[in-house]
Short mmCIF file of C-alpha atoms in Angstrom, two decimals:
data_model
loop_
_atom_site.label_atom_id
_atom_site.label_comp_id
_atom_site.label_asym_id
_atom_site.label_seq_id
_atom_site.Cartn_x
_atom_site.Cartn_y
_atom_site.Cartn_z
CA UNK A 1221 0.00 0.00 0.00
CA UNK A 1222 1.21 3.42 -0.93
CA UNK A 1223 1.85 5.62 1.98
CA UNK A 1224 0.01 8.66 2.17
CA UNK A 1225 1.23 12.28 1.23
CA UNK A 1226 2.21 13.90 4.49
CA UNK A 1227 4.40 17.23 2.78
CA UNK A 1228 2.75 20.09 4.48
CA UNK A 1229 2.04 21.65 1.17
CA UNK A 1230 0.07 19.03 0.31
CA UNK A 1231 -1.80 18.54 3.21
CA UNK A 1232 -2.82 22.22 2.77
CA UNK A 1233 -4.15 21.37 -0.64
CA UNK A 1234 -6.57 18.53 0.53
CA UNK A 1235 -7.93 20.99 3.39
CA UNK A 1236 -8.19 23.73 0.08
CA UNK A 1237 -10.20 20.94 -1.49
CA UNK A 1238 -12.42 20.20 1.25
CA UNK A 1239 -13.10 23.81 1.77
CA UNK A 1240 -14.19 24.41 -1.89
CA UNK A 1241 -16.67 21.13 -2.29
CA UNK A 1242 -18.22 21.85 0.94
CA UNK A 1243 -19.61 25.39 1.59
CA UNK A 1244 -23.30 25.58 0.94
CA UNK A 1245 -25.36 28.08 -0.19
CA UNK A 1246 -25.00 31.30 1.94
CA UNK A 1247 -22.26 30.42 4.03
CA UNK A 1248 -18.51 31.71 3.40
CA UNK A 1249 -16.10 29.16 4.60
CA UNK A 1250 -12.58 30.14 5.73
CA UNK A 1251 -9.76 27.62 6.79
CA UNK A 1252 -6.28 28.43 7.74
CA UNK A 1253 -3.65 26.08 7.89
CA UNK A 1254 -0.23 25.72 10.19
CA UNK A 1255 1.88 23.03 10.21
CA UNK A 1256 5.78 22.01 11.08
CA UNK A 1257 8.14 19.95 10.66
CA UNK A 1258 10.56 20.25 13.18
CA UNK A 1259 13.85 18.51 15.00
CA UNK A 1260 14.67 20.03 18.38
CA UNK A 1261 16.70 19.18 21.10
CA UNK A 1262 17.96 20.00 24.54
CA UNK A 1263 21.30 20.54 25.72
CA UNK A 1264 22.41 20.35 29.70
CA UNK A 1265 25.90 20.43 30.65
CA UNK A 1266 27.01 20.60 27.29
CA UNK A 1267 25.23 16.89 26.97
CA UNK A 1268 22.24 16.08 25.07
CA UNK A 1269 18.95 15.57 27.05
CA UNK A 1270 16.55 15.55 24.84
CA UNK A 1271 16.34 14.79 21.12
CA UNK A 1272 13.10 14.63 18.93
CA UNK A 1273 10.74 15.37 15.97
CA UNK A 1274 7.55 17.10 15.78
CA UNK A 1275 4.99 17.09 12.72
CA UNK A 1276 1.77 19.07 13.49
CA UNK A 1277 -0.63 19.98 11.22
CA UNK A 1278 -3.92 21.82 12.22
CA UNK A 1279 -6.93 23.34 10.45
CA UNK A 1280 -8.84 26.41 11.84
CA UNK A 1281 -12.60 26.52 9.76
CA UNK A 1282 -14.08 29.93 10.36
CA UNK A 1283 -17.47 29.90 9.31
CA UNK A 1284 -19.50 32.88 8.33
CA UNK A 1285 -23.12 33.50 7.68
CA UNK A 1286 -25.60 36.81 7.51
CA UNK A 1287 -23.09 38.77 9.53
CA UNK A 1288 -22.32 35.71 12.36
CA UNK A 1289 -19.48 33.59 12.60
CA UNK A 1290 -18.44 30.74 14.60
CA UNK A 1291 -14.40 29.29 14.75
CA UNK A 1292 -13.18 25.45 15.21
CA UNK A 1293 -9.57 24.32 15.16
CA UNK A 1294 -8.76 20.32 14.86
CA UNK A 1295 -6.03 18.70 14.40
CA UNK A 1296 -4.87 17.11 10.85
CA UNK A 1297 -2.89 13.41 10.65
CA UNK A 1298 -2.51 13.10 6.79
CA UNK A 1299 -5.07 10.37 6.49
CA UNK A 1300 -7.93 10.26 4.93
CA UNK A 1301 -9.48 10.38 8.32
CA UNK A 1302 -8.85 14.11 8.28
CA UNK A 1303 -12.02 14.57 5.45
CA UNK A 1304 -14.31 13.27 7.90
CA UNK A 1305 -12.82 15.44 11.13
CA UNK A 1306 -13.41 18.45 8.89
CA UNK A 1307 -16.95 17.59 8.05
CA UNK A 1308 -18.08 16.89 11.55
CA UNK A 1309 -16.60 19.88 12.63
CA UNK A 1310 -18.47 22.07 9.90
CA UNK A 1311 -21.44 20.50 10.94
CA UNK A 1312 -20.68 21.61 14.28
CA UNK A 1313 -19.82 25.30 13.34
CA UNK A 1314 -23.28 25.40 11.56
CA UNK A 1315 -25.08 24.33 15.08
CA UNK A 1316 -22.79 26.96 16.79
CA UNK A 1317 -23.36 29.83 14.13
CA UNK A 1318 -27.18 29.73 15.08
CA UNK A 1319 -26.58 30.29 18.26
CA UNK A 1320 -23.85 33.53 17.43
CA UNK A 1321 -25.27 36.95 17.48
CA UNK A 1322 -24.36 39.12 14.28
CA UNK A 1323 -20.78 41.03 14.74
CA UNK A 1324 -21.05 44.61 12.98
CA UNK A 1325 -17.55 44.75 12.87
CA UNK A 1326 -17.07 41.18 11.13
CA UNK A 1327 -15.19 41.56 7.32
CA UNK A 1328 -12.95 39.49 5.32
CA UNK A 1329 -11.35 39.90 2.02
CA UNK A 1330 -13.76 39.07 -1.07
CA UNK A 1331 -11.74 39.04 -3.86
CA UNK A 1332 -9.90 35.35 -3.92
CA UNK A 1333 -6.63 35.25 -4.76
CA UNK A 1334 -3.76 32.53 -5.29
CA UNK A 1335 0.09 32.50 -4.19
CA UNK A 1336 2.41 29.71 -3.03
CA UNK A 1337 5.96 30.68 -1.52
CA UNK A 1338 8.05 27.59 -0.29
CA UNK A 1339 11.50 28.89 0.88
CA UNK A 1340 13.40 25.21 1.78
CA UNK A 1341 16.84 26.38 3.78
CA UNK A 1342 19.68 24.44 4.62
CA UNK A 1343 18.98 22.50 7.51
CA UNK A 1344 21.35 20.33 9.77
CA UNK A 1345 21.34 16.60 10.21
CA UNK A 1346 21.04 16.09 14.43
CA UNK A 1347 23.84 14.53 14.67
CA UNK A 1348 25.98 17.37 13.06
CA UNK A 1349 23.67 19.28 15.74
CA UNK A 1350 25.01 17.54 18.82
CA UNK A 1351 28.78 17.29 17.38
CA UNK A 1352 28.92 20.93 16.91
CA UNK A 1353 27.33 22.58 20.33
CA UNK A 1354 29.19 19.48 22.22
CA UNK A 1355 32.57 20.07 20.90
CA UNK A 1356 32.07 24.34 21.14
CA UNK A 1357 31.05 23.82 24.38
CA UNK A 1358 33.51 21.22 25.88
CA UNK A 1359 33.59 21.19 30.09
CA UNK A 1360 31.47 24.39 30.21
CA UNK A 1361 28.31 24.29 31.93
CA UNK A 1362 25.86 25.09 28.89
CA UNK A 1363 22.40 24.52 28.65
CA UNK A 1364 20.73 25.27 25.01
CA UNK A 1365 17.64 24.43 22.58
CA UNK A 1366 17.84 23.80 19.01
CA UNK A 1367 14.64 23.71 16.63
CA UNK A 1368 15.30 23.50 12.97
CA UNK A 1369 13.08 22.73 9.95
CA UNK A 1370 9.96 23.81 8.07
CA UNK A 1371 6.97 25.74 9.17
CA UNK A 1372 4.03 26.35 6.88
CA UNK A 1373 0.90 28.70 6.93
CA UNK A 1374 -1.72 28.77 4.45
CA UNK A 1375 -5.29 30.34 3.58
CA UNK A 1376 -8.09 28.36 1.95
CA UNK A 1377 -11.67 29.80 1.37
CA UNK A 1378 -15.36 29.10 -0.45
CA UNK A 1379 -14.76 32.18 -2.23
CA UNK A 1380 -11.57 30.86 -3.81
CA UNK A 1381 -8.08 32.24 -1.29
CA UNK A 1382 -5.56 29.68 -2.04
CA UNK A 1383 -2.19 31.42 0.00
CA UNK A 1384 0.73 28.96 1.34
CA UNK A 1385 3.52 30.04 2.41
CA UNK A 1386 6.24 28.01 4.00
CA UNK A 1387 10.04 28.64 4.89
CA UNK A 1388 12.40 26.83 6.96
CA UNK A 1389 15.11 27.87 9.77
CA UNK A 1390 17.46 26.65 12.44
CA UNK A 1391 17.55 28.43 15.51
CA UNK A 1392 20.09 27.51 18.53
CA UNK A 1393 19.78 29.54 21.72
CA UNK A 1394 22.22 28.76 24.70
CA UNK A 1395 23.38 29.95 28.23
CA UNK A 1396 26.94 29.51 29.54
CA UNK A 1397 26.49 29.65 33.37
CA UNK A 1398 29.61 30.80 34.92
CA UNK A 1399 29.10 31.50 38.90
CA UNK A 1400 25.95 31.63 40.81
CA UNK A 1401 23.38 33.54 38.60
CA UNK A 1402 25.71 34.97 36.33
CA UNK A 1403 25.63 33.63 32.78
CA UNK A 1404 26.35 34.41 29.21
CA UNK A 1405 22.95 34.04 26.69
CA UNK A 1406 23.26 33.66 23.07
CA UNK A 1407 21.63 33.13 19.96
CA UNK A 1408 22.40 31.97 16.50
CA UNK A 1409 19.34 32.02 14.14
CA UNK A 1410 19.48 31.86 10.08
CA UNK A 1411 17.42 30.24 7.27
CA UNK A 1412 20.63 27.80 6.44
CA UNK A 1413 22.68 25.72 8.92
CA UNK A 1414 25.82 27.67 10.03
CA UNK A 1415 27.73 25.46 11.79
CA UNK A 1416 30.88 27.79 12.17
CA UNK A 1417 28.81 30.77 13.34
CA UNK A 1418 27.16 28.31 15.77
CA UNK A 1419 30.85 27.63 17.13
CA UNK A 1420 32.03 30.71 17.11
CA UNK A 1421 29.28 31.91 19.10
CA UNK A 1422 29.70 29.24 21.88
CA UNK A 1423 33.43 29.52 22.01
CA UNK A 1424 32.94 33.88 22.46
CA UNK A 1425 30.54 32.69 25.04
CA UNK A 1426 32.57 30.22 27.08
CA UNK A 1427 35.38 33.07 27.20
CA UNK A 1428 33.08 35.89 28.48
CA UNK A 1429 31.45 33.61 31.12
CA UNK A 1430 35.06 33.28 32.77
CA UNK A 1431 35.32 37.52 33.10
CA UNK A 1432 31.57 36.64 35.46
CA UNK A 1433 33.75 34.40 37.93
CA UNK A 1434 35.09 37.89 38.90
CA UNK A 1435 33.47 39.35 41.88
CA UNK A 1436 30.17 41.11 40.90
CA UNK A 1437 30.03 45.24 41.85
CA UNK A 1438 27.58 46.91 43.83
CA UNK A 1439 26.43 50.58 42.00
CA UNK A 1440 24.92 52.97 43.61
CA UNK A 1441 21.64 54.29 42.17
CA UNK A 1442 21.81 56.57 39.56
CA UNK A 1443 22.10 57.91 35.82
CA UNK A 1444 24.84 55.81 34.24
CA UNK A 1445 25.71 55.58 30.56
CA UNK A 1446 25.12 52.64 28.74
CA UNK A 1447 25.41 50.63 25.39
CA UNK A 1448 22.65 47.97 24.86
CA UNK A 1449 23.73 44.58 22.77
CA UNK A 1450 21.51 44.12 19.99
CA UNK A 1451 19.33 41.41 22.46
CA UNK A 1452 18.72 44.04 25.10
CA UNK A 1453 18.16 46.70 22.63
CA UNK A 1454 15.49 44.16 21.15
CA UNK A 1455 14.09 43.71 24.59
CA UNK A 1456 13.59 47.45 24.57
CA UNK A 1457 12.37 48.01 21.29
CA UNK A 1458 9.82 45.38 21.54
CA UNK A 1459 7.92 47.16 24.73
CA UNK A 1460 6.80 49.40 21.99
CA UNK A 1461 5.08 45.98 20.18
CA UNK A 1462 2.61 46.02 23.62
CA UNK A 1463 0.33 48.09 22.07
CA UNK A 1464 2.42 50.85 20.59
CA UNK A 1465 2.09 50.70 17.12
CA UNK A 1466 -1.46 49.56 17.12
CA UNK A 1467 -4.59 51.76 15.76
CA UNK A 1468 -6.83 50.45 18.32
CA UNK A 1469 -5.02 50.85 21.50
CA UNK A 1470 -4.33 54.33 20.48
CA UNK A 1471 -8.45 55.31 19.77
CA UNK A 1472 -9.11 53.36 23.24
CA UNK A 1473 -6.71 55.16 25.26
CA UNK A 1474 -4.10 52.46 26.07
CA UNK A 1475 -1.08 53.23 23.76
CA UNK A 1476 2.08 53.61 24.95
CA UNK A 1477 3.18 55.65 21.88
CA UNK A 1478 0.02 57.94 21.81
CA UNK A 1479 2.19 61.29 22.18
CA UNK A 1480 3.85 59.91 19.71
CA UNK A 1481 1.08 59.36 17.32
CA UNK A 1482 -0.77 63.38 18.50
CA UNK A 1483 2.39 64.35 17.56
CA UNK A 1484 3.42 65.78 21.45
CA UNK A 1485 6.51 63.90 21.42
CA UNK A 1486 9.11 62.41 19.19
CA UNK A 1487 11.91 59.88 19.16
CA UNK A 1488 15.62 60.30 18.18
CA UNK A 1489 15.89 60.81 14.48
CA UNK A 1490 18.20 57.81 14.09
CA UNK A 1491 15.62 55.80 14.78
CA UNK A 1492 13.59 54.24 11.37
CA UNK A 1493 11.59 51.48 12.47
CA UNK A 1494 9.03 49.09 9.93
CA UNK A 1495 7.19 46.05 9.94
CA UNK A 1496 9.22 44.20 7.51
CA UNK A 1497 7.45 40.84 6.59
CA UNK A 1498 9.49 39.97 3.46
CA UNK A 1499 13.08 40.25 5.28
CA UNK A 1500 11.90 37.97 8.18
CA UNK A 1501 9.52 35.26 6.03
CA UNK A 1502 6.42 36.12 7.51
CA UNK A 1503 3.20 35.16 5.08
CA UNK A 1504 1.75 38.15 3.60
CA UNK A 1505 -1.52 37.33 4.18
CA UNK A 1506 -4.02 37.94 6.94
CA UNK A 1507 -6.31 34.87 8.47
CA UNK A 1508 -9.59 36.11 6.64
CA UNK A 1509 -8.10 36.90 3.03
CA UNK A 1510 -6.60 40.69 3.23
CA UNK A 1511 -3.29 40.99 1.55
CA UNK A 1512 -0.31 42.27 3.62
CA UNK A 1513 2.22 44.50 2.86
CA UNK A 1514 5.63 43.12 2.36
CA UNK A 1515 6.84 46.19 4.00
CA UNK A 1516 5.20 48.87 6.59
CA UNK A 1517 7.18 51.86 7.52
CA UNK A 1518 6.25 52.47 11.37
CA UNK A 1519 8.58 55.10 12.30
CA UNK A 1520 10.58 57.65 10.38
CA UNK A 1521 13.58 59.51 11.92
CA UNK A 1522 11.56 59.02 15.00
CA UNK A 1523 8.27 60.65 13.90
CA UNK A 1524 5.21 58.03 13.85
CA UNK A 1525 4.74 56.97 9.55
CA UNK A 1526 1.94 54.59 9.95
CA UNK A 1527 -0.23 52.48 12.49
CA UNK A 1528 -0.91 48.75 12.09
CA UNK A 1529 -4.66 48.69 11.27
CA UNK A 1530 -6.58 45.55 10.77
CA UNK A 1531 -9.73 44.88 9.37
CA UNK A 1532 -12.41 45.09 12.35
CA UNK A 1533 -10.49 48.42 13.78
CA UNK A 1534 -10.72 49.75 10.04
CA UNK A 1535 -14.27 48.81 9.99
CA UNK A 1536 -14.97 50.12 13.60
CA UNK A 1537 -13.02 53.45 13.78
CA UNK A 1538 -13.54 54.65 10.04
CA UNK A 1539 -9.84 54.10 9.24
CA UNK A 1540 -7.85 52.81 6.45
CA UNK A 1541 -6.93 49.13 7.12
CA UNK A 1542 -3.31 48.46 6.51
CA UNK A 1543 -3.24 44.54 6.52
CA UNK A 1544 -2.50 43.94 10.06
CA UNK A 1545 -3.40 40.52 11.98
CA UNK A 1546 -6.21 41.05 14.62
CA UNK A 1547 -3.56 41.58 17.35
CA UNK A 1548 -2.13 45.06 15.50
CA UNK A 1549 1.14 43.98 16.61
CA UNK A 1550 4.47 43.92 14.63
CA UNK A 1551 5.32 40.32 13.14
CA UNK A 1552 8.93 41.37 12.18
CA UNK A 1553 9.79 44.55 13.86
CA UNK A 1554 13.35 45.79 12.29
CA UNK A 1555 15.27 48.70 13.30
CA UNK A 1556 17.76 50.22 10.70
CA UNK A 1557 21.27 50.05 11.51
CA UNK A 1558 23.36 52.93 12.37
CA UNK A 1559 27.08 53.82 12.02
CA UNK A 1560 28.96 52.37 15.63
CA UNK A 1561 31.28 49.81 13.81
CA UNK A 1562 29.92 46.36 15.57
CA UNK A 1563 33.95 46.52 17.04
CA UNK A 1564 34.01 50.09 18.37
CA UNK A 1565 31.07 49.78 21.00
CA UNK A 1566 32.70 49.44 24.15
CA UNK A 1567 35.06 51.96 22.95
CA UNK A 1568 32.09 54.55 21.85
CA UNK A 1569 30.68 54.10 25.71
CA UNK A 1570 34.05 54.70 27.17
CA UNK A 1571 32.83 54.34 30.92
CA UNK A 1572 29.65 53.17 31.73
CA UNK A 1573 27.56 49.76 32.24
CA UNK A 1574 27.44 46.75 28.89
CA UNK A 1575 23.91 45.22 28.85
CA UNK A 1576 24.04 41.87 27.41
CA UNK A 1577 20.53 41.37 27.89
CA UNK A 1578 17.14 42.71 30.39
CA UNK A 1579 16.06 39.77 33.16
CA UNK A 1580 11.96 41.31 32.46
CA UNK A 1581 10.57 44.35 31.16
CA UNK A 1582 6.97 45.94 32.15
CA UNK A 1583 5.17 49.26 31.93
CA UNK A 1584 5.28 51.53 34.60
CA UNK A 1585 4.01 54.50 33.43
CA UNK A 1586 2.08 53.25 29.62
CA UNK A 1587 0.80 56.60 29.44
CA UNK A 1588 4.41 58.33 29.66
CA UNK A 1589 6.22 55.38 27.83
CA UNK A 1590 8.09 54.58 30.93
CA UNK A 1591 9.53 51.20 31.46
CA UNK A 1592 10.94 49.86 34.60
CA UNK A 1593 13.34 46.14 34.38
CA UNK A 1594 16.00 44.86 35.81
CA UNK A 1595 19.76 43.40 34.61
CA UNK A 1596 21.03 40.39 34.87
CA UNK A 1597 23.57 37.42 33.72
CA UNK A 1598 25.90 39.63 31.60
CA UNK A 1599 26.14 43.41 33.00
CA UNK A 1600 29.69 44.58 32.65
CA UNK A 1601 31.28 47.89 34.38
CA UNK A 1602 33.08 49.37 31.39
CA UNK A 1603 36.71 51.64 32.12
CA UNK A 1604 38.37 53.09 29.25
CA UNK A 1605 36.16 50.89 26.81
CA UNK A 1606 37.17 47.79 28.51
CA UNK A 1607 35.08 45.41 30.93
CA UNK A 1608 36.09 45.70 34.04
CA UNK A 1609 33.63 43.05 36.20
CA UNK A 1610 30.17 42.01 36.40
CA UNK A 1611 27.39 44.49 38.17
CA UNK A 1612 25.35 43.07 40.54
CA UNK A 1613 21.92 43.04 39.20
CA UNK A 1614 19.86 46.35 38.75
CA UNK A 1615 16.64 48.35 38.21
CA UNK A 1616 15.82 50.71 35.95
CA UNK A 1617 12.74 52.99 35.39
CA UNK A 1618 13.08 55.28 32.42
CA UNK A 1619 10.93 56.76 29.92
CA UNK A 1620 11.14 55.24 25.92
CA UNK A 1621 11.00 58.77 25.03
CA UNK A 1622 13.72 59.34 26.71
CA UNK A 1623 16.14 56.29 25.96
CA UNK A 1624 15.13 56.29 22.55
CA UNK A 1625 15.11 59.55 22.07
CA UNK A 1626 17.55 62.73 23.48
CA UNK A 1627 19.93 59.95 24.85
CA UNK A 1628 19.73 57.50 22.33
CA UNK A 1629 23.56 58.62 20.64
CA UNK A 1630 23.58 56.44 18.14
CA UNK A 1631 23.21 52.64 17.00
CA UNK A 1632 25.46 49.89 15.51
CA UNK A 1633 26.51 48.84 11.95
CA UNK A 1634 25.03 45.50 12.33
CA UNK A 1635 21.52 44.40 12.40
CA UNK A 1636 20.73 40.89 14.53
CA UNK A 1637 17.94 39.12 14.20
CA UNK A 1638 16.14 37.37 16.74
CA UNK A 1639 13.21 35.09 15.54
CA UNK A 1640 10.20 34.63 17.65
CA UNK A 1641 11.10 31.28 19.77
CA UNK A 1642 7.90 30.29 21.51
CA UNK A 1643 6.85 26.83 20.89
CA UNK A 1644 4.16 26.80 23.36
CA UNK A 1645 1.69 25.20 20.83
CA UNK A 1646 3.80 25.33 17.61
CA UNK A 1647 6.86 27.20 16.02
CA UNK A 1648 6.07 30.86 14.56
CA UNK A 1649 6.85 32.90 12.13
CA UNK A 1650 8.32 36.46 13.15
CA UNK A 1651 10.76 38.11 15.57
CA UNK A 1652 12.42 41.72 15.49
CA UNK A 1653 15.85 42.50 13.93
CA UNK A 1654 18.14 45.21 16.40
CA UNK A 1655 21.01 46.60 16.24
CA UNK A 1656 23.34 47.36 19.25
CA UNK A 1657 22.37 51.24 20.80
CA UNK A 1658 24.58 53.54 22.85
CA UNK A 1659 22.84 55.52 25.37
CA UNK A 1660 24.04 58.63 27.28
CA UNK A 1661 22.11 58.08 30.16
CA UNK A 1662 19.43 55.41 31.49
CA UNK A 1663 17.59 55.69 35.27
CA UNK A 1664 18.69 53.31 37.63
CA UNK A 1665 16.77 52.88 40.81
CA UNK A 1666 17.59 49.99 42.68
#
């Protein structure tokens, strides 16, 4: 017997088929498809623990009729027991849809349209994997995660949608502890298999972890200056995804970037900020139809450009819609570089603190843009534009108008890109891309 199809872009093509033989008379019948691929594992001690693979495939049939709609999502195998999940749980959207009441700000994109983007990579075999992060690593304590391989999205409707997009990726993120709570995080993410970069990264990161054995300093409260690593200046940056950039939150009142967007306040004019969805391999295609822009300009030598609007806000508020998902949050956030040479950083701060990285971030103040977090693993005392030994962890409270704006000095040559790692339910698309940031002061409080 012939074993059945199970390629991701195929299984999106038998859901496409189910969706247009089944939609009756009246109803419009959307269903979005995810599904992975993916090999992961989990490093302790510079040892493997765990080692794996994951194929998940799930449909999500949004049902709409007269103005109600009703949402399912079930699970896919690959069999041809999926045809007969996907009819009973039509059947059951139809019983729920009855019971809906009408949603005046409901929409979705009428006018069908077709693309398929498959983007393979390079990926690793495990074993090449385990050699590689093993070897780097050699007596250090390191603990790590690996997930590599393809992730697919695609759109499927009555009306005709037929939108797949799938790309593949490797991303390895470890921690080198050194002494107590003190540790060295890294990441090396990319669409092909890098092993050199990958051992580069943990060998840099073994040798910084040994300057943390030093004897952590106490500061004393205060404005210090600082330079952010491209991860903490990510961290930063994306407190401005909560929200920020998002039409919605700024008509209800709960933008953090709403004297931004009156035009009260503005950020440094370094700072150029878009929502770039062809650079990171995000689909360009919303869950009910609406075409995305490959590119969004959000901010423009710190002035607000344009606000992520999606369909029900454009509907609700009178506003143009500008293709965002429901959530009006960045998928790819990307910050343009600046001109800091990558190599003259530490030497551009001179004296102050080296942020590797922020333990948490949270509002304080959404209203003002303040943000209050706190340091941790790799916070370096910098003398002459060398390290001088580890800071004892600290809290800051500081306005985003402030740090990325009067103070921000200037940012680095290099853009890094961090993808979005959470695999609570699945891998996903997205992340933000950051370069490294000198500030010339930041509030610390604690």
């Amino acid at each position: 017997m012939a074993q059945p199809d199970r390629s991701l872009v195929s299984a999106f093509h038998r859901l496409a088929s189910y969706v247009g033989e089944h939609a009756q008379a009246g109803e419009v019948l959307f269903a979005g498809f995810d599904g992975e691929q993916s090999e992961f594992m989990r490093f302790n001690r510079a040892q493997v623990r765990q080692i794996g693979r994951v194929e998940r495939m799930t449909a999500r049939l949004h049902l709409m009729t007269n103005g109600r709609q009703a949402v399912m999502q079930c699970t896919l195998t690959g069999h041809e027991h999926d045809h007969q999940v996907l009819r009973q749980a039509h059947q059951t959207l139809r019983y729920l849809i009855g019971l809906s009441a009408v949603d005046p700000w409901l929409d979705f994109d009428r006018d069908a349209r077709t693309s398929q983007q498959i983007q393979p990579g390079r990926m690793p075999n495990p074993d090449e994997v385990v050699d590689t992060v093993c070897s780097s690593a050699g007596a250090a304590d390191l603990v790590g995660f690996h997930a590599a391989g393809p992730v697919a999205c695609g759109l499927a409707s009555s009306l005709g949608h037929r939108l797949y997009h799938e790309s593949a990726w490797c991303d390895t993120g470890f921690t080198v502890h050194a002494a107590g709570d003190r540790a060295i995080q890294d990441r090396v993410a990319a669409g092909h298999w890098d092993r050199r970069g990958l051992e580069q990264a943990i060998v840099s990161a073994c040798a910084r972890a040994q300057l943390l054995r030093r004897d952590p300093l106490v500061l004393e409260p205060g404005e210090y200056r600082v330079a952010l690593s491209p991860r903490a200046m990510a961290d930063l940056a994306g407190m401005l995804a909560w929200d920020g950039f998002s039409a919605r939150a700024r008509v209800t009142g709960i933008s953090p970037l709403a004297r931004l967007w009156s035009g009260q306040q503005t950020l440094s004019k370094t700072l150029w900020f878009s929502d770039d969805l062809e650079q990171a391999g995000v689909p360009a295609f919303h869950e009910l139809g609406f075409a995305r822009p490959p590119r969004l300009s959000l901010i423009e030598a710190g002035v607000g450009a344009s606000e992520l609007v999606c369909a029900r806000s454009a509907r609700e508020f009178g506003l143009a819609a500008t293709g965002a998902s429901d959530s009006e949050a960045p998928q790819a956030l990307s910050i343009a570089p600046g001109r800091i040479e990558h190599e003259q950083l530490l030497s551009a701060l001179g004296d102050g603190l080296m942020i590797n990285q922020f333990w948490y971030l949270n509002h304080s103040d959404r209203s003002a843009a303040r943000v209050t977090g706190m340091t941790r693993f790799a916070t370096w005392l910098v003398r002459g534009g060398e390290p001088v030994a580890p800071v004892a962890v600290m809290r800051f409270d500081d306005s985003l108008y402030s740090l990325l704006g009067d103070t921000l000095l200037g940012l680095g040559d290099r853009v890094h890109w961090f993808p979005n790692n959470d695999t609570w339910e699945s891998r996903n698309f997205g992340g933000i891309a950051a370069p490294a940031a000198l500030l010339g002061s930041m509030n610390f409080t604690l």
